[in-house]
Amino acid sequence: MSDPSNETPLEAEACTVAFKEWAAVCDALCDGKVDLILRKGGIHERRGKFRPEHDRFWLMATRFHQDAADLAPFLRGSLPTPPPEGVVRLPGWCQVRKTWRISDEAELEALRGRHALSDETALQRFHYKEPGLWAIAVKVWGPEAPVEIADSPQYGGCRSWVELPGLPTAGLQAVQTHVPH
């Protein structure tokens, strides 16, 4: 495990992309409890399938379909407090370290503890429609306090990626990951 305290984000300009994810998963990433996102895709994805289109993005915390029972046991008691009505919370910014397609369910066992989903939920998603999941290993950067922006209809729907107004990444601090690799 390296010490990221002296690292700086590669993108010091503005980032205009957000990745929608359950608030509890965002918090686990921003707290360094996990470093991996598992994704199948949303109803509104192109052709109904997720694609890892971006290598840098803000995390957009959502509660859509979030259920504590779907989280890994070590996260079930940590559902975050929602932001005020009409506000969207962006708790961190990510740089993708590696993206790959999981095509063998046995690989999920090897990734336990690196992602925030329960074993049952990961398997359920793996087998939904056709076998497979995307794995996205990330380096997370956090602001002193989560960034909050006004909600907009363009952020709605069951999709992974949304366009944002350009939000600066300068001054973000690297999150120390506590996940064994």
JSON list of N, CA, C and O in Angstrom, two decimals, residues 78-98:
[
{"chain": "A", "resi": 78, "resn": "SER", "atom": "N", "xyz": [-23.83, 1.74, 7.59]},
{"chain": "A", "resi": 78, "resn": "SER", "atom": "CA", "xyz": [-23.26, 3.06, 7.29]},
{"chain": "A", "resi": 78, "resn": "SER", "atom": "C", "xyz": [-23.96, 3.79, 6.15]},
{"chain": "A", "resi": 78, "resn": "SER", "atom": "O", "xyz": [-23.31, 4.39, 5.33]},
{"chain": "A", "resi": 79, "resn": "LEU", "atom": "N", "xyz": [-25.30, 3.74, 6.12]},
{"chain": "A", "resi": 79, "resn": "LEU", "atom": "CA", "xyz": [-26.00, 4.48, 5.08]},
{"chain": "A", "resi": 79, "resn": "LEU", "atom": "C", "xyz": [-25.90, 5.97, 5.38]},
{"chain": "A", "resi": 79, "resn": "LEU", "atom": "O", "xyz": [-26.29, 6.42, 6.46]},
{"chain": "A", "resi": 80, "resn": "PRO", "atom": "N", "xyz": [-25.37, 6.75, 4.46]},
{"chain": "A", "resi": 80, "resn": "PRO", "atom": "CA", "xyz": [-25.15, 8.18, 4.72]},
{"chain": "A", "resi": 80, "resn": "PRO", "atom": "C", "xyz": [-26.45, 8.99, 4.76]},
{"chain": "A", "resi": 80, "resn": "PRO", "atom": "O", "xyz": [-27.46, 8.61, 4.19]},
{"chain": "A", "resi": 81, "resn": "THR", "atom": "N", "xyz": [-26.37, 10.12, 5.42]},
{"chain": "A", "resi": 81, "resn": "THR", "atom": "CA", "xyz": [-27.48, 11.05, 5.48]},
{"chain": "A", "resi": 81, "resn": "THR", "atom": "C", "xyz": [-27.65, 11.71, 4.11]},
{"chain": "A", "resi": 81, "resn": "THR", "atom": "O", "xyz": [-26.67, 12.17, 3.52]},
{"chain": "A", "resi": 82, "resn": "PRO", "atom": "N", "xyz": [-28.88, 11.76, 3.61]},
{"chain": "A", "resi": 82, "resn": "PRO", "atom": "CA", "xyz": [-29.08, 12.37, 2.29]},
{"chain": "A", "resi": 82, "resn": "PRO", "atom": "C", "xyz": [-28.86, 13.89, 2.32]},
{"chain": "A", "resi": 82, "resn": "PRO", "atom": "O", "xyz": [-29.02, 14.52, 3.36]},
{"chain": "A", "resi": 83, "resn": "PRO", "atom": "N", "xyz": [-28.52, 14.47, 1.17]},
{"chain": "A", "resi": 83, "resn": "PRO", "atom": "CA", "xyz": [-28.40, 15.93, 1.10]},
{"chain": "A", "resi": 83, "resn": "PRO", "atom": "C", "xyz": [-29.79, 16.56, 1.16]},
{"chain": "A", "resi": 83, "resn": "PRO", "atom": "O", "xyz": [-30.80, 15.86, 1.03]},
{"chain": "A", "resi": 84, "resn": "PRO", "atom": "N", "xyz": [-29.86, 17.85, 1.31]},
{"chain": "A", "resi": 84, "resn": "PRO", "atom": "CA", "xyz": [-31.17, 18.53, 1.29]},
{"chain": "A", "resi": 84, "resn": "PRO", "atom": "C", "xyz": [-31.89, 18.30, -0.04]},
{"chain": "A", "resi": 84, "resn": "PRO", "atom": "O", "xyz": [-31.26, 18.02, -1.06]},
{"chain": "A", "resi": 85, "resn": "GLU", "atom": "N", "xyz": [-33.20, 18.43, -0.02]},
{"chain": "A", "resi": 85, "resn": "GLU", "atom": "CA", "xyz": [-34.02, 18.30, -1.23]},
{"chain": "A", "resi": 85, "resn": "GLU", "atom": "C", "xyz": [-33.51, 19.26, -2.31]},
{"chain": "A", "resi": 85, "resn": "GLU", "atom": "O", "xyz": [-33.17, 20.40, -2.03]},
{"chain": "A", "resi": 86, "resn": "GLY", "atom": "N", "xyz": [-33.41, 18.77, -3.54]},
{"chain": "A", "resi": 86, "resn": "GLY", "atom": "CA", "xyz": [-32.98, 19.61, -4.66]},
{"chain": "A", "resi": 86, "resn": "GLY", "atom": "C", "xyz": [-31.48, 19.74, -4.80]},
{"chain": "A", "resi": 86, "resn": "GLY", "atom": "O", "xyz": [-31.00, 20.53, -5.61]},
{"chain": "A", "resi": 87, "resn": "VAL", "atom": "N", "xyz": [-30.73, 18.96, -4.02]},
{"chain": "A", "resi": 87, "resn": "VAL", "atom": "CA", "xyz": [-29.27, 19.03, -4.03]},
{"chain": "A", "resi": 87, "resn": "VAL", "atom": "C", "xyz": [-28.70, 17.66, -4.38]},
{"chain": "A", "resi": 87, "resn": "VAL", "atom": "O", "xyz": [-29.21, 16.64, -3.94]},
{"chain": "A", "resi": 88, "resn": "VAL", "atom": "N", "xyz": [-27.63, 17.65, -5.17]},
{"chain": "A", "resi": 88, "resn": "VAL", "atom": "CA", "xyz": [-26.91, 16.43, -5.52]},
{"chain": "A", "resi": 88, "resn": "VAL", "atom": "C", "xyz": [-25.53, 16.52, -4.87]},
{"chain": "A", "resi": 88, "resn": "VAL", "atom": "O", "xyz": [-24.88, 17.55, -4.94]},
{"chain": "A", "resi": 89, "resn": "ARG", "atom": "N", "xyz": [-25.11, 15.42, -4.25]},
{"chain": "A", "resi": 89, "resn": "ARG", "atom": "CA", "xyz": [-23.82, 15.39, -3.56]},
{"chain": "A", "resi": 89, "resn": "ARG", "atom": "C", "xyz": [-22.78, 14.67, -4.41]},
{"chain": "A", "resi": 89, "resn": "ARG", "atom": "O", "xyz": [-23.02, 13.59, -4.93]},
{"chain": "A", "resi": 90, "resn": "LEU", "atom": "N", "xyz": [-21.60, 15.30, -4.52]},
{"chain": "A", "resi": 90, "resn": "LEU", "atom": "CA", "xyz": [-20.45, 14.74, -5.22]},
{"chain": "A", "resi": 90, "resn": "LEU", "atom": "C", "xyz": [-19.33, 14.59, -4.19]},
{"chain": "A", "resi": 90, "resn": "LEU", "atom": "O", "xyz": [-18.57, 15.53, -3.95]},
{"chain": "A", "resi": 91, "resn": "PRO", "atom": "N", "xyz": [-19.23, 13.42, -3.55]},
{"chain": "A", "resi": 91, "resn": "PRO", "atom": "CA", "xyz": [-18.30, 13.28, -2.42]},
{"chain": "A", "resi": 91, "resn": "PRO", "atom": "C", "xyz": [-16.84, 13.05, -2.78]},
{"chain": "A", "resi": 91, "resn": "PRO", "atom": "O", "xyz": [-15.97, 13.14, -1.92]},
{"chain": "A", "resi": 92, "resn": "GLY", "atom": "N", "xyz": [-16.55, 12.77, -4.06]},
{"chain": "A", "resi": 92, "resn": "GLY", "atom": "CA", "xyz": [-15.17, 12.51, -4.43]},
{"chain": "A", "resi": 92, "resn": "GLY", "atom": "C", "xyz": [-14.99, 12.48, -5.93]},
{"chain": "A", "resi": 92, "resn": "GLY", "atom": "O", "xyz": [-15.96, 12.51, -6.70]},
{"chain": "A", "resi": 93, "resn": "TRP", "atom": "N", "xyz": [-13.74, 12.44, -6.32]},
{"chain": "A", "resi": 93, "resn": "TRP", "atom": "CA", "xyz": [-13.35, 12.42, -7.73]},
{"chain": "A", "resi": 93, "resn": "TRP", "atom": "C", "xyz": [-12.45, 11.22, -7.93]},
{"chain": "A", "resi": 93, "resn": "TRP", "atom": "O", "xyz": [-11.61, 10.90, -7.07]},
{"chain": "A", "resi": 94, "resn": "CYS", "atom": "N", "xyz": [-12.59, 10.54, -9.05]},
{"chain": "A", "resi": 94, "resn": "CYS", "atom": "CA", "xyz": [-11.84, 9.29, -9.29]},
{"chain": "A", "resi": 94, "resn": "CYS", "atom": "C", "xyz": [-11.00, 9.35, -10.56]},
{"chain": "A", "resi": 94, "resn": "CYS", "atom": "O", "xyz": [-11.39, 9.96, -11.55]},
{"chain": "A", "resi": 95, "resn": "GLN", "atom": "N", "xyz": [-9.88, 8.65, -10.48]},
{"chain": "A", "resi": 95, "resn": "GLN", "atom": "CA", "xyz": [-9.06, 8.34, -11.63]},
{"chain": "A", "resi": 95, "resn": "GLN", "atom": "C", "xyz": [-9.09, 6.82, -11.76]},
{"chain": "A", "resi": 95, "resn": "GLN", "atom": "O", "xyz": [-8.86, 6.11, -10.78]},
{"chain": "A", "resi": 96, "resn": "VAL", "atom": "N", "xyz": [-9.39, 6.34, -12.94]},
{"chain": "A", "resi": 96, "resn": "VAL", "atom": "CA", "xyz": [-9.45, 4.90, -13.17]},
{"chain": "A", "resi": 96, "resn": "VAL", "atom": "C", "xyz": [-8.03, 4.35, -13.27]},
{"chain": "A", "resi": 96, "resn": "VAL", "atom": "O", "xyz": [-7.21, 4.87, -14.03]},
{"chain": "A", "resi": 97, "resn": "ARG", "atom": "N", "xyz": [-7.76, 3.33, -12.49]},
{"chain": "A", "resi": 97, "resn": "ARG", "atom": "CA", "xyz": [-6.46, 2.65, -12.55]},
{"chain": "A", "resi": 97, "resn": "ARG", "atom": "C", "xyz": [-6.49, 1.48, -13.51]},
{"chain": "A", "resi": 97, "resn": "ARG", "atom": "O", "xyz": [-5.51, 1.19, -14.18]},
{"chain": "A", "resi": 98, "resn": "LYS", "atom": "N", "xyz": [-7.63, 0.79, -13.53]},
{"chain": "A", "resi": 98, "resn": "LYS", "atom": "CA", "xyz": [-7.76, -0.38, -14.40]},
{"chain": "A", "resi": 98, "resn": "LYS", "atom": "C", "xyz": [-9.24, -0.69, -14.57]},
{"chain": "A", "resi": 98, "resn": "LYS", "atom": "O", "xyz": [-10.02, -0.53, -13.64]}
]
